[in-house]
mmCIF file of C-alpha atoms in Angstrom:
data_model
loop_
_atom_site.group_PDB
_atom_site.id
_atom_site.type_symbol
_atom_site.label_atom_id
_atom_site.label_comp_id
_atom_site.label_asym_id
_atom_site.label_seq_id
_atom_site.Cartn_x
_atom_site.Cartn_y
_atom_site.Cartn_z
ATOM 1 C CA UNK O 167 0.073 -0.048 -0.071
ATOM 2 C CA UNK O 168 1.322 3.548 -0.931
ATOM 3 C CA UNK O 169 0.754 4.860 2.609
ATOM 4 C CA UNK O 170 -1.998 5.306 5.055
ATOM 5 C CA UNK O 171 -2.337 9.257 4.974
ATOM 6 C CA UNK O 172 -5.281 10.335 7.290
ATOM 7 C CA UNK O 173 -7.358 13.021 5.648
ATOM 8 C CA UNK O 174 -8.382 15.810 8.163
ATOM 9 C CA UNK O 175 -11.893 16.959 7.405
ATOM 10 C CA UNK O 176 -11.276 20.361 9.113
ATOM 11 C CA UNK O 177 -8.273 21.063 6.953
ATOM 12 C CA UNK O 178 -10.305 19.958 3.909
ATOM 13 C CA UNK O 179 -13.020 22.389 4.807
ATOM 14 C CA UNK O 180 -10.689 25.186 5.511
ATOM 15 C CA UNK O 181 -8.916 24.643 2.099
ATOM 16 C CA UNK O 182 -12.417 24.430 0.371
ATOM 17 C CA UNK O 183 -13.315 27.972 1.817
ATOM 18 C CA UNK O 184 -9.866 29.400 1.091
ATOM 19 C CA UNK O 185 -9.351 29.986 4.881
ATOM 20 C CA UNK O 186 -6.568 27.544 5.290
ATOM 21 C CA UNK O 187 -3.562 29.472 6.825
ATOM 22 C CA UNK O 188 -0.662 28.819 4.535
ATOM 23 C CA UNK O 189 1.748 29.259 7.320
ATOM 24 C CA UNK O 190 0.360 27.771 10.530
ATOM 25 C CA UNK O 191 3.903 27.218 12.011
ATOM 26 C CA UNK O 192 4.310 30.925 12.102
ATOM 27 C CA UNK O 193 1.700 31.350 14.724
ATOM 28 C CA UNK O 194 3.633 31.386 18.035
ATOM 29 C CA UNK O 195 1.447 33.406 20.135
ATOM 30 C CA UNK O 196 1.708 31.826 23.751
ATOM 31 C CA UNK O 197 -2.155 32.563 24.663
ATOM 32 C CA UNK O 198 -3.264 31.341 21.169
ATOM 33 C CA UNK O 199 -1.155 28.170 21.096
ATOM 34 C CA UNK O 200 -2.143 27.232 24.736
ATOM 35 C CA UNK O 201 -5.857 27.201 23.876
ATOM 36 C CA UNK O 202 -7.264 23.796 22.690
ATOM 37 C CA UNK O 203 -9.976 25.891 21.015
ATOM 38 C CA UNK O 204 -7.383 27.805 18.741
ATOM 39 C CA UNK O 205 -6.281 26.349 15.488
ATOM 40 C CA UNK O 206 -3.267 28.038 13.637
ATOM 41 C CA UNK O 207 -4.536 26.526 10.455
ATOM 42 C CA UNK O 208 -7.703 28.630 10.551
ATOM 43 C CA UNK O 209 -6.751 31.770 8.786
ATOM 44 C CA UNK O 210 -10.016 33.620 10.022
ATOM 45 C CA UNK O 211 -9.538 32.671 13.484
ATOM 46 C CA UNK O 212 -5.910 33.495 13.389
ATOM 47 C CA UNK O 213 -6.500 36.903 12.063
ATOM 48 C CA UNK O 214 -9.399 37.646 14.352
ATOM 49 C CA UNK O 215 -7.309 36.692 17.521
ATOM 50 C CA UNK O 216 -4.406 38.739 16.366
ATOM 51 C CA UNK O 217 -6.646 41.681 16.105
ATOM 52 C CA UNK O 218 -8.454 41.007 19.461
ATOM 53 C CA UNK O 219 -4.874 40.699 21.197
ATOM 54 C CA UNK O 220 -4.048 44.227 20.196
ATOM 55 C CA UNK O 221 -7.328 45.927 20.852
ATOM 56 C CA UNK O 222 -8.323 43.944 24.159
ATOM 57 C CA UNK O 223 -5.198 42.474 25.628
ATOM 58 C CA UNK O 224 -3.192 45.702 24.542
ATOM 59 C CA UNK O 225 -0.407 43.821 23.015
ATOM 60 C CA UNK O 226 1.518 46.174 20.734
ATOM 61 C CA UNK O 227 0.813 45.551 16.992
ATOM 62 C CA UNK O 228 4.307 45.147 16.302
ATOM 63 C CA UNK O 229 4.564 42.107 18.672
ATOM 64 C CA UNK O 230 1.095 40.570 17.664
ATOM 65 C CA UNK O 231 1.897 40.522 14.019
ATOM 66 C CA UNK O 232 5.413 38.822 14.652
ATOM 67 C CA UNK O 233 3.599 36.302 16.914
ATOM 68 C CA UNK O 234 0.732 35.589 14.518
ATOM 69 C CA UNK O 235 3.068 35.486 11.472
ATOM 70 C CA UNK O 236 1.812 38.396 9.591
ATOM 71 C CA UNK O 237 2.818 41.751 8.433
ATOM 72 C CA UNK O 238 1.757 44.954 9.900
ATOM 73 C CA UNK O 239 -0.269 45.773 6.670
ATOM 74 C CA UNK O 240 -2.045 42.550 7.056
ATOM 75 C CA UNK O 241 -2.998 43.512 10.742
ATOM 76 C CA UNK O 242 -4.465 46.833 9.605
ATOM 77 C CA UNK O 243 -6.238 45.188 6.775
ATOM 78 C CA UNK O 244 -7.742 42.552 9.083
ATOM 79 C CA UNK O 245 -8.675 45.319 11.707
ATOM 80 C CA UNK O 246 -10.406 47.548 9.124
ATOM 81 C CA UNK O 247 -12.221 44.241 7.706
ATOM 82 C CA UNK O 248 -13.572 43.433 11.098
ATOM 83 C CA UNK O 249 -14.633 47.085 11.706
ATOM 84 C CA UNK O 250 -16.578 47.099 8.319
ATOM 85 C CA UNK O 251 -18.026 43.680 8.299
ATOM 86 C CA UNK O 252 -17.365 41.620 11.424
ATOM 87 C CA UNK O 253 -15.311 38.258 11.391
ATOM 88 C CA UNK O 254 -17.200 37.257 8.139
ATOM 89 C CA UNK O 255 -15.153 39.967 6.397
ATOM 90 C CA UNK O 256 -11.963 38.099 7.143
ATOM 91 C CA UNK O 257 -12.937 35.371 4.843
ATOM 92 C CA UNK O 258 -11.013 35.931 1.478
ATOM 93 C CA UNK O 259 -12.897 36.759 -1.319
ATOM 94 C CA UNK O 260 -12.933 34.845 -4.558
ATOM 95 C CA UNK O 261 -9.704 35.126 -6.705
ATOM 96 C CA UNK O 262 -9.795 36.380 -10.253
ATOM 97 C CA UNK O 263 -11.570 39.407 -11.942
ATOM 98 C CA UNK O 264 -14.462 40.838 -10.163
ATOM 99 C CA UNK O 265 -16.308 42.134 -13.152
ATOM 100 C CA UNK O 266 -16.053 42.521 -17.082
ATOM 101 C CA UNK O 267 -12.741 43.620 -18.302
ATOM 102 C CA UNK O 268 -13.660 43.896 -22.119
ATOM 103 C CA UNK O 269 -17.431 43.856 -22.190
ATOM 104 C CA UNK O 270 -17.764 47.006 -19.775
ATOM 105 C CA UNK O 271 -21.123 48.892 -19.480
ATOM 106 C CA UNK O 272 -19.914 51.468 -21.861
ATOM 107 C CA UNK O 273 -19.084 48.783 -24.575
ATOM 108 C CA UNK O 274 -22.266 46.691 -24.110
ATOM 109 C CA UNK O 275 -24.308 50.071 -24.265
ATOM 110 C CA UNK O 276 -22.499 50.658 -27.738
ATOM 111 C CA UNK O 277 -23.422 46.997 -28.825
ATOM 112 C CA UNK O 278 -27.097 47.557 -27.927
ATOM 113 C CA UNK O 279 -27.227 50.868 -29.634
ATOM 114 C CA UNK O 280 -25.649 49.125 -32.740
ATOM 115 C CA UNK O 281 -28.359 46.420 -32.464
ATOM 116 C CA UNK O 282 -31.217 48.802 -31.948
ATOM 117 C CA UNK O 283 -30.056 50.664 -35.104
ATOM 118 C CA UNK O 284 -29.535 47.489 -37.254
ATOM 119 C CA UNK O 285 -31.282 44.440 -35.661
ATOM 120 C CA UNK O 286 -30.021 42.150 -38.307
ATOM 121 C CA UNK O 287 -26.409 42.388 -37.034
ATOM 122 C CA UNK O 288 -24.841 39.228 -35.926
ATOM 123 C CA UNK O 289 -22.450 38.554 -33.132
ATOM 124 C CA UNK O 290 -19.462 38.154 -35.398
ATOM 125 C CA UNK O 291 -20.177 41.511 -36.923
ATOM 126 C CA UNK O 292 -20.696 43.086 -33.423
ATOM 127 C CA UNK O 293 -17.290 41.711 -32.423
ATOM 128 C CA UNK O 294 -15.505 43.382 -35.347
ATOM 129 C CA UNK O 295 -17.370 46.608 -34.592
ATOM 130 C CA UNK O 296 -16.287 46.502 -30.959
ATOM 131 C CA UNK O 297 -12.739 45.905 -32.014
ATOM 132 C CA UNK O 298 -12.814 48.873 -34.501
ATOM 133 C CA UNK O 299 -14.470 51.267 -31.879
ATOM 134 C CA UNK O 300 -12.673 50.262 -28.707
ATOM 135 C CA UNK O 301 -9.635 48.288 -29.750
ATOM 136 C CA UNK O 302 -10.557 45.103 -27.795
ATOM 137 C CA UNK O 303 -10.838 41.634 -29.193
ATOM 138 C CA UNK O 304 -14.026 39.974 -28.157
ATOM 139 C CA UNK O 305 -15.305 36.501 -29.031
ATOM 140 C CA UNK O 306 -18.617 36.706 -30.611
ATOM 141 C CA UNK O 307 -20.171 34.134 -28.123
ATOM 142 C CA UNK O 308 -19.007 36.444 -25.264
ATOM 143 C CA UNK O 309 -21.176 39.207 -26.804
ATOM 144 C CA UNK O 310 -24.003 36.775 -27.106
ATOM 145 C CA UNK O 311 -23.676 35.672 -23.350
ATOM 146 C CA UNK O 312 -23.494 39.339 -22.250
ATOM 147 C CA UNK O 313 -26.512 40.450 -24.066
ATOM 148 C CA UNK O 314 -28.497 37.496 -22.661
ATOM 149 C CA UNK O 315 -27.243 38.329 -19.068
ATOM 150 C CA UNK O 316 -28.238 41.924 -19.665
ATOM 151 C CA UNK O 317 -31.647 40.999 -21.262
ATOM 152 C CA UNK O 318 -32.239 38.710 -18.123
ATOM 153 C CA UNK O 319 -31.338 41.390 -15.751
ATOM 154 C CA UNK O 320 -33.567 44.090 -17.313
ATOM 155 C CA UNK O 321 -36.572 41.726 -17.373
ATOM 156 C CA UNK O 322 -36.024 41.109 -13.557
ATOM 157 C CA UNK O 323 -35.397 44.725 -12.781
ATOM 158 C CA UNK O 324 -38.551 45.935 -14.694
ATOM 159 C CA UNK O 325 -41.234 43.229 -15.098
ATOM 160 C CA UNK O 326 -43.775 44.055 -17.813
ATOM 161 C CA UNK O 327 -47.209 44.964 -16.021
ATOM 162 C CA UNK O 328 -50.164 42.912 -17.257
ATOM 163 C CA UNK O 329 -53.491 44.906 -18.055
#
């Protein structure tokens, strides 16, 4: 047998939620490590406790960041996140783009204006028009999907009244 590696369900859960601390061995705070409740693998818990140690226990921020394995900037970001949204705000957001990079509202309004003026335009022709107007290369299927999303959001925002 290749090896009996026991899977830790908590570690799997932390990894799945992107809250697994990449450096749990860097957490050396004596109060944190002495508690059976505290888990240095739990990124949210570690950041929360780091901020709590500074604010409640009055530990200097420089010492807290050193003992919790973070930089001062991470401490200040965590403190601001806690103030803004509580412990849930410490959960890292999804990686990657947060919105359209090429098919922005401006580009899509242009596409919709072109379609309104000439309804027979196909997505391939619209892609060429976008490239000419804005200098961005967009796949025709991306334009079709964006138009479908915008159409769906418009019908949800302003449902037609029935008389």
